[in-house]
mmCIF file with all atom_site columns, C-alpha atoms in Angstrom:
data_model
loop_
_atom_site.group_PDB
_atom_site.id
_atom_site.type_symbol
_atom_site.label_atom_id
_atom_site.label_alt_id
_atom_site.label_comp_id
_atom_site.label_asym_id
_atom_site.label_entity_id
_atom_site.label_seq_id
_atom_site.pdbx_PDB_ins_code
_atom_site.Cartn_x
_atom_site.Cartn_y
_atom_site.Cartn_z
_atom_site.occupancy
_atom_site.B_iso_or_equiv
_atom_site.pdbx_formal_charge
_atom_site.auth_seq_id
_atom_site.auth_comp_id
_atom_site.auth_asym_id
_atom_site.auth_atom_id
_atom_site.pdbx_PDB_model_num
ATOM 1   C CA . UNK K 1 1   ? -3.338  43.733 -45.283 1.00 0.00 ? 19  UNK K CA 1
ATOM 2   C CA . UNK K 1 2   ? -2.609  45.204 -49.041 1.00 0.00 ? 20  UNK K CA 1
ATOM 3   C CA . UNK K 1 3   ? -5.223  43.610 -51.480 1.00 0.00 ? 21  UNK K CA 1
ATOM 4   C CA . UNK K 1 4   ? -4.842  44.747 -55.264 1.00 0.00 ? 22  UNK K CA 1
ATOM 5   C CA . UNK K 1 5   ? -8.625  44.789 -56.758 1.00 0.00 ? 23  UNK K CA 1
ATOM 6   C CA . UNK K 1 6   ? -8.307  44.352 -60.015 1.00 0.00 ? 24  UNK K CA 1
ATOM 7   C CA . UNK K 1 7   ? -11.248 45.508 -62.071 1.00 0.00 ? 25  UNK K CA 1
ATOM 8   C CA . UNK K 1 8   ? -12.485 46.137 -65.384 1.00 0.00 ? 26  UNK K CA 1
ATOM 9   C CA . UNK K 1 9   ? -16.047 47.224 -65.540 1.00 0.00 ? 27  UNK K CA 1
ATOM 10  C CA . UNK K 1 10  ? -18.052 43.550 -66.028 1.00 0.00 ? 28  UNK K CA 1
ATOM 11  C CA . UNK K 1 11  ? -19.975 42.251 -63.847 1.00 0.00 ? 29  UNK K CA 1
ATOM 12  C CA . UNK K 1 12  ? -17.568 39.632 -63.092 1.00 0.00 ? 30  UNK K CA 1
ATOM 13  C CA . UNK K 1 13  ? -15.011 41.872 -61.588 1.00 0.00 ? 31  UNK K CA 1
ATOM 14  C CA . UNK K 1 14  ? -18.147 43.633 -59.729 1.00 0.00 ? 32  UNK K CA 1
ATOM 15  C CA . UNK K 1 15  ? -19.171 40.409 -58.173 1.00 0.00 ? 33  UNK K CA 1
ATOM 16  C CA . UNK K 1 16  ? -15.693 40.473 -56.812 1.00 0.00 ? 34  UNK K CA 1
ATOM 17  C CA . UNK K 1 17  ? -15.594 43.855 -55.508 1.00 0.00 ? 35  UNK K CA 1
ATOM 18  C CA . UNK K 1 18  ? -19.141 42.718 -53.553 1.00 0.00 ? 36  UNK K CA 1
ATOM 19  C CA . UNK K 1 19  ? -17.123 39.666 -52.507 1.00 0.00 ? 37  UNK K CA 1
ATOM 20  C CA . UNK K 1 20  ? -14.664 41.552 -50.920 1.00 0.00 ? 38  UNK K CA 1
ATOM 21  C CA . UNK K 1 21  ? -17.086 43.908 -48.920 1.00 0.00 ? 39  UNK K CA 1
ATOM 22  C CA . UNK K 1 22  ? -19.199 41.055 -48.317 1.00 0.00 ? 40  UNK K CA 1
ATOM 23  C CA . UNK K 1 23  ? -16.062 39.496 -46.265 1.00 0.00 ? 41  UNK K CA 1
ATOM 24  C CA . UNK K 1 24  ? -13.963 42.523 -45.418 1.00 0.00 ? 42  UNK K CA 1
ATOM 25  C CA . UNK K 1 25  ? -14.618 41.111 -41.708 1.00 0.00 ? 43  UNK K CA 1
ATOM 26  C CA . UNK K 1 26  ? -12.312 38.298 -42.357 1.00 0.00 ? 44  UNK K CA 1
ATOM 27  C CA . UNK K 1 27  ? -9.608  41.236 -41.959 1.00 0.00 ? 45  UNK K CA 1
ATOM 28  C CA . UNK K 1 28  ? -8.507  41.417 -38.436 1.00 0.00 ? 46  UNK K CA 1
ATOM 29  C CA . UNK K 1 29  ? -8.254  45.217 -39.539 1.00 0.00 ? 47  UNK K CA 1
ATOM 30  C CA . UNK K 1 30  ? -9.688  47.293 -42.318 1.00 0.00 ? 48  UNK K CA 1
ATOM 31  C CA . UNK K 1 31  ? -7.705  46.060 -45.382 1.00 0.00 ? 49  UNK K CA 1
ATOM 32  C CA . UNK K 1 32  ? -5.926  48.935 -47.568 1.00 0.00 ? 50  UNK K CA 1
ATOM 33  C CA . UNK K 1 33  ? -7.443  48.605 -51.069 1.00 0.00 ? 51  UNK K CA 1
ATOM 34  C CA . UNK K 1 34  ? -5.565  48.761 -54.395 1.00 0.00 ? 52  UNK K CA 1
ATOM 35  C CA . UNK K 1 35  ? -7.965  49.486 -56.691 1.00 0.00 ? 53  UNK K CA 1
ATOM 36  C CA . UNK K 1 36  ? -6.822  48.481 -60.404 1.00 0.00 ? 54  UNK K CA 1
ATOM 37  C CA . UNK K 1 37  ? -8.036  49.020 -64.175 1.00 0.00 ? 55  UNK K CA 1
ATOM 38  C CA . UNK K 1 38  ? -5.568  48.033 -66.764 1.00 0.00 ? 56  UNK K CA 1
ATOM 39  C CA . UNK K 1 39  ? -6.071  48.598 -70.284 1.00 0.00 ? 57  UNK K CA 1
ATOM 40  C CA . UNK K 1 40  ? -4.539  47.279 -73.503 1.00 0.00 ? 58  UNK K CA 1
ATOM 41  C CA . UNK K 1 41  ? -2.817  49.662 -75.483 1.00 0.00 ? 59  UNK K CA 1
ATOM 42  C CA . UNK K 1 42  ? -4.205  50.588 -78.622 1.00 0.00 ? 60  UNK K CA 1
ATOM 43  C CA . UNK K 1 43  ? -2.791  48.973 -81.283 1.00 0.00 ? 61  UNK K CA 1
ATOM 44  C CA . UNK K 1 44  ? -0.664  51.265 -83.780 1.00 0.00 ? 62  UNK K CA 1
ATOM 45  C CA . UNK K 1 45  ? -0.196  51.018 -87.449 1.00 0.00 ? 63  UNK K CA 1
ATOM 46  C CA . UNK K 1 46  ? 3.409   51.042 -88.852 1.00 0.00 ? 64  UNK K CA 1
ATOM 47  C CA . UNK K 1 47  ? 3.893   54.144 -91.723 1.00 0.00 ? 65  UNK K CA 1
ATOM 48  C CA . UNK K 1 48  ? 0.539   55.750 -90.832 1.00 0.00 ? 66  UNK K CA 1
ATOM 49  C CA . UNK K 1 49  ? 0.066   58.449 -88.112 1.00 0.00 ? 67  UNK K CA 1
ATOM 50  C CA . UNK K 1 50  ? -2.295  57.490 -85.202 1.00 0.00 ? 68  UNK K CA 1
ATOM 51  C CA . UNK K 1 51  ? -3.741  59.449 -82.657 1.00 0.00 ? 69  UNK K CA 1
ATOM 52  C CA . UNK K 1 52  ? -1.621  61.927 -80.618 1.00 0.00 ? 70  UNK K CA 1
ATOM 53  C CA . UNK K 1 53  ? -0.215  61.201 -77.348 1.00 0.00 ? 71  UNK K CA 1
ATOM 54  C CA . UNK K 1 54  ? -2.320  63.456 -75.913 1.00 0.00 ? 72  UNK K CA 1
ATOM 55  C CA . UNK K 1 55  ? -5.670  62.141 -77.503 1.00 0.00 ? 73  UNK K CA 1
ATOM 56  C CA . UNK K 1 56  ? -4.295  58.433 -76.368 1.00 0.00 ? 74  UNK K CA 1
ATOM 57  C CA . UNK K 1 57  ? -4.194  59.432 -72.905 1.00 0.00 ? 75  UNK K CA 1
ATOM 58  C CA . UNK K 1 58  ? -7.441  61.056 -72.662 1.00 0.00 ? 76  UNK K CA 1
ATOM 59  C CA . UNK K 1 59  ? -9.180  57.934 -73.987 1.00 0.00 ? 77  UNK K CA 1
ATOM 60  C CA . UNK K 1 60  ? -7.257  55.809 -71.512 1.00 0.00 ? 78  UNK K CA 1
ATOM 61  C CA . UNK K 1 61  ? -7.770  57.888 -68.076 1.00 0.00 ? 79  UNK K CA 1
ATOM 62  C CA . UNK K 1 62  ? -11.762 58.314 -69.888 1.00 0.00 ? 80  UNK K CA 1
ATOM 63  C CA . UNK K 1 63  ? -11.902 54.762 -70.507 1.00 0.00 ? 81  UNK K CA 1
ATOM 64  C CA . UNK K 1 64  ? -10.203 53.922 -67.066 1.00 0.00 ? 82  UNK K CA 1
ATOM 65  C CA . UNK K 1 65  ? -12.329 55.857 -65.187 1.00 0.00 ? 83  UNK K CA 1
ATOM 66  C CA . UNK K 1 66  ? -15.371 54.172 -66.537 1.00 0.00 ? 84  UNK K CA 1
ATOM 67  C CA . UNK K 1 67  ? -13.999 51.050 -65.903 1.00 0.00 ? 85  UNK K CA 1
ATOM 68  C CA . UNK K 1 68  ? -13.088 51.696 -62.106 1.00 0.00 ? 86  UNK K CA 1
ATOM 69  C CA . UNK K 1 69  ? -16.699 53.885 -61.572 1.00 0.00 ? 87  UNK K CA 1
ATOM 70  C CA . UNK K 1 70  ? -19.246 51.185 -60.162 1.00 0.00 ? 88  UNK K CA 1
ATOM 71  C CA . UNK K 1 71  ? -16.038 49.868 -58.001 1.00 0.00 ? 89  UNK K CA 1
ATOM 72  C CA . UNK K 1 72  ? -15.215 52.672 -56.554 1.00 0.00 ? 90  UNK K CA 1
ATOM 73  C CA . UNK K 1 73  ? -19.321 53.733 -55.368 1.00 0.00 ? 91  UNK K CA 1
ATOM 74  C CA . UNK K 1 74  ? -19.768 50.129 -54.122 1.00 0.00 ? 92  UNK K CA 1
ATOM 75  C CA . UNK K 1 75  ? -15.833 50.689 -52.123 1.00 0.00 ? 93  UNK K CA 1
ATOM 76  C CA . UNK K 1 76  ? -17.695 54.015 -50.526 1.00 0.00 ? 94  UNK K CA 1
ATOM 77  C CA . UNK K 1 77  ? -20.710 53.082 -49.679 1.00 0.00 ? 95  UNK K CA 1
ATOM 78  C CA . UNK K 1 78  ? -19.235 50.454 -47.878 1.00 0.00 ? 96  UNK K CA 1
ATOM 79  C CA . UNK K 1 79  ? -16.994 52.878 -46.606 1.00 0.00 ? 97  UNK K CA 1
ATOM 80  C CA . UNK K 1 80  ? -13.987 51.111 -47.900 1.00 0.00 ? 98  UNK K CA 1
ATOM 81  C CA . UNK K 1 81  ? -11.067 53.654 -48.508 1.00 0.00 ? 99  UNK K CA 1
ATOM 82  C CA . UNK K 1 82  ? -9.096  52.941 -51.686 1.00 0.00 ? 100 UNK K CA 1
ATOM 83  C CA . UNK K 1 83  ? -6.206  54.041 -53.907 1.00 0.00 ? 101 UNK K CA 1
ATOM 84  C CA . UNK K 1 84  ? -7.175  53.985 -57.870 1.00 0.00 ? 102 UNK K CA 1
ATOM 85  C CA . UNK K 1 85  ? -4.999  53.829 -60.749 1.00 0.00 ? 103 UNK K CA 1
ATOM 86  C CA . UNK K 1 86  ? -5.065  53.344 -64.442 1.00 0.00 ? 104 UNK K CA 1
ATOM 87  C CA . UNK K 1 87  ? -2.544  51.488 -66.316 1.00 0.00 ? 105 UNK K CA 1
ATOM 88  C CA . UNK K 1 88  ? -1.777  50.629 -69.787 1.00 0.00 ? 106 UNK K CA 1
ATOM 89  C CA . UNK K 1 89  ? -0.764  47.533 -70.503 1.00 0.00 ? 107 UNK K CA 1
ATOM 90  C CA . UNK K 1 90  ? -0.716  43.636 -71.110 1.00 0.00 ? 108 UNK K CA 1
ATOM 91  C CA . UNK K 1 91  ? -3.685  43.026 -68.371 1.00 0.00 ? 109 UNK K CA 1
ATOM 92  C CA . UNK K 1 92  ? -2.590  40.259 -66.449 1.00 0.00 ? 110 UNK K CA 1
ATOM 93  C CA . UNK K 1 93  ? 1.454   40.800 -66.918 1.00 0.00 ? 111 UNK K CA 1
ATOM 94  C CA . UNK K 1 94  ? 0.486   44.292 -65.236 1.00 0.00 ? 112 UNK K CA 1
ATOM 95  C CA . UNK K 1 95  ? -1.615  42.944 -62.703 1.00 0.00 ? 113 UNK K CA 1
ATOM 96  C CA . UNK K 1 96  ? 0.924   41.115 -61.385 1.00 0.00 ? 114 UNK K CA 1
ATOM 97  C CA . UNK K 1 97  ? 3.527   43.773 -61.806 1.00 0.00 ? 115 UNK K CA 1
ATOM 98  C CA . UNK K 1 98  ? 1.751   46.515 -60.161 1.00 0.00 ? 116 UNK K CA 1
ATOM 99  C CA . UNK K 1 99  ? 0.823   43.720 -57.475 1.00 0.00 ? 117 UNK K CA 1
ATOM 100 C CA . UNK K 1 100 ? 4.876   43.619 -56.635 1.00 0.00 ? 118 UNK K CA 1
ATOM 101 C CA . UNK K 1 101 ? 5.277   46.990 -57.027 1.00 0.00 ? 119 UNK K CA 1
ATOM 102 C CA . UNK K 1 102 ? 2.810   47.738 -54.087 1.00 0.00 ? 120 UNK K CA 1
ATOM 103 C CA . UNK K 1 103 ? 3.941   45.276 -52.015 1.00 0.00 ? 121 UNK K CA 1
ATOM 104 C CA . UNK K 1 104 ? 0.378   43.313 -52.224 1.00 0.00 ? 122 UNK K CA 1
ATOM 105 C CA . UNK K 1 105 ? -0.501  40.234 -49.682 1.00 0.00 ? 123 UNK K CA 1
ATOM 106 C CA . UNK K 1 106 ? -3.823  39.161 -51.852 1.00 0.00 ? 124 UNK K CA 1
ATOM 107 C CA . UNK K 1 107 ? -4.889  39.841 -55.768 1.00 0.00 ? 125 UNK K CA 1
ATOM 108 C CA . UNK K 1 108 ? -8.996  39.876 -55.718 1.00 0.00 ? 126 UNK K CA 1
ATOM 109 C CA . UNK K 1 109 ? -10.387 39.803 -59.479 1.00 0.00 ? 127 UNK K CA 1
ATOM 110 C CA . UNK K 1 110 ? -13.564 38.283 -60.824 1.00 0.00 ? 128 UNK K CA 1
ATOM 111 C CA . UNK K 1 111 ? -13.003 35.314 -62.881 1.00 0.00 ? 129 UNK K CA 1
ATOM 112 C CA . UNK K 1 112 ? -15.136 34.737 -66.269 1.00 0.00 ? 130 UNK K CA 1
ATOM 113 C CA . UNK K 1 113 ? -15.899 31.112 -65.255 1.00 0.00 ? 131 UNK K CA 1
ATOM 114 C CA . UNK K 1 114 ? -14.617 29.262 -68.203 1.00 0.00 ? 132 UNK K CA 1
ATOM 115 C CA . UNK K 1 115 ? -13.759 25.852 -67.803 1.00 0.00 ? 133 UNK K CA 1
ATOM 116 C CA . UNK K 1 116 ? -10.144 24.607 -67.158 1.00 0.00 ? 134 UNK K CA 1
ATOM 117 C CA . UNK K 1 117 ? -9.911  23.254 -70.889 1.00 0.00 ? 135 UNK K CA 1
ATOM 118 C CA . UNK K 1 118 ? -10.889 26.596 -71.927 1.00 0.00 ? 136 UNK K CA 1
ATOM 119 C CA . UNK K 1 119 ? -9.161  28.708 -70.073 1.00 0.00 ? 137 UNK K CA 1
ATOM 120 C CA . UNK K 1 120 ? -6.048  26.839 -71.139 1.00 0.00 ? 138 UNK K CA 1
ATOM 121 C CA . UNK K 1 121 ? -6.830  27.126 -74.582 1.00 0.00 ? 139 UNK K CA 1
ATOM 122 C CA . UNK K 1 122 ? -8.198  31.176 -74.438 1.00 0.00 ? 140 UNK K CA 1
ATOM 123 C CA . UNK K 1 123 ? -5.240  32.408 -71.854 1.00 0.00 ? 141 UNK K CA 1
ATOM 124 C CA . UNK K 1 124 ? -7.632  34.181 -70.016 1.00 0.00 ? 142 UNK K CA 1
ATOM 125 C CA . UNK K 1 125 ? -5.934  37.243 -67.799 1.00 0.00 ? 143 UNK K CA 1
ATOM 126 C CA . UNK K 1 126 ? -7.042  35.460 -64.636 1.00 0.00 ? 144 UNK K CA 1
ATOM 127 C CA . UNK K 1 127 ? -5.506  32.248 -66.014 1.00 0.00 ? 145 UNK K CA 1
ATOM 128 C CA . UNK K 1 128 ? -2.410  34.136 -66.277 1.00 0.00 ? 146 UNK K CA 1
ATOM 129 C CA . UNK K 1 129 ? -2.782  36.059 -63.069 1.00 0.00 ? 147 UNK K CA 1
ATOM 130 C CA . UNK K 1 130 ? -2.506  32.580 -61.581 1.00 0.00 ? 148 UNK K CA 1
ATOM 131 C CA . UNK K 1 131 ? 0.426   31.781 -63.440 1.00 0.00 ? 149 UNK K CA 1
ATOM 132 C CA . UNK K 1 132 ? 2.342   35.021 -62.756 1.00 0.00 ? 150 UNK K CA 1
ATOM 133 C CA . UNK K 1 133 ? 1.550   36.041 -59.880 1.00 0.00 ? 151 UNK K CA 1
ATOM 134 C CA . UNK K 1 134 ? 3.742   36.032 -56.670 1.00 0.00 ? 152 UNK K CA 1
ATOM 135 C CA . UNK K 1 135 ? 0.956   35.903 -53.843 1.00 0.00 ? 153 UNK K CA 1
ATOM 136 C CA . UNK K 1 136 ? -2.091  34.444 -53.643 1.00 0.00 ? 154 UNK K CA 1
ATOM 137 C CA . UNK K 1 137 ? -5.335  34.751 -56.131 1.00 0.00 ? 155 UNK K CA 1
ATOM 138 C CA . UNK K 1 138 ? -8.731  35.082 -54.811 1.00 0.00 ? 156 UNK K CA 1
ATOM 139 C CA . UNK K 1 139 ? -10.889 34.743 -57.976 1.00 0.00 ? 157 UNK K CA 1
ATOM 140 C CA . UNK K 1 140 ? -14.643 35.110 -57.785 1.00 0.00 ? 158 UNK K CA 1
ATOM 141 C CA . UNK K 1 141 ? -16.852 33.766 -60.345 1.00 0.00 ? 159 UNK K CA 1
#
């Protein structure tokens, strides 16, 4: 089975990469991990000359890398092997894109635990995970 971990850092998408060690026995065999950091790109000022590409890139893959760290040691000490990537993007519209693109079965990403109401109101990425997505959610509060 193909799961895409999504994961930005929180503990909230931590608890869900301890989820899915916790149950990786569910897996009739050893499930082959997507491990995913998206982040939003920076915003850029019209008439006024931002960062270079270069500089951009180094702060994502810097930022990314931070973001997939405590992921990746809990995947190996579990002994969990794992593909990472970084991606820059609208979070949940890549989620679900990169999802497709790999041919996923199962998208595993810790949920903030707002209320319905609230989530409705806030569009929260897993909210729109749900709503995008193409195969089924696991979200773990």
């Amino acid at each position: 089975m193909k799961i895409l971990l999504a994961v930005d850092g929180s503990k909230n998408s931590l608890d869900a990469v301890a989820s899915l060690i916790a149950h990786v026995s569910w897996f009739r065999e050893p499930p082959s991990v997507h491990l995913l950091t998206v982040h939003l790109p920076a915003p850029t000022v019209g008439g006024f000359g931002g960062p270079s590409k270069k500089v951009l890139e180094k702060y994502y893959r810097e930022e990314g890398e931070q973001n997939l760290a405590k992921a990746k040691k809990l995947l190996d000490k579990a002994r969990i092997p794992h593909q990472d990537t970084i991606l820059v993007g609208k979070v949940a519209e890549t989620v679900c894109w990169f999802a497709s693109d790999k041919k996923v079965e199962l998208i595993c990403m810790g949920s903030r635990g707002l209320g319905a109401a609230a989530g409705l109101v806030m569009g929260s990425v897993a909210t729109k995970v749900l709503h995008f997505a193409t195969v089924p959610v696991l979200l773990v509060k």
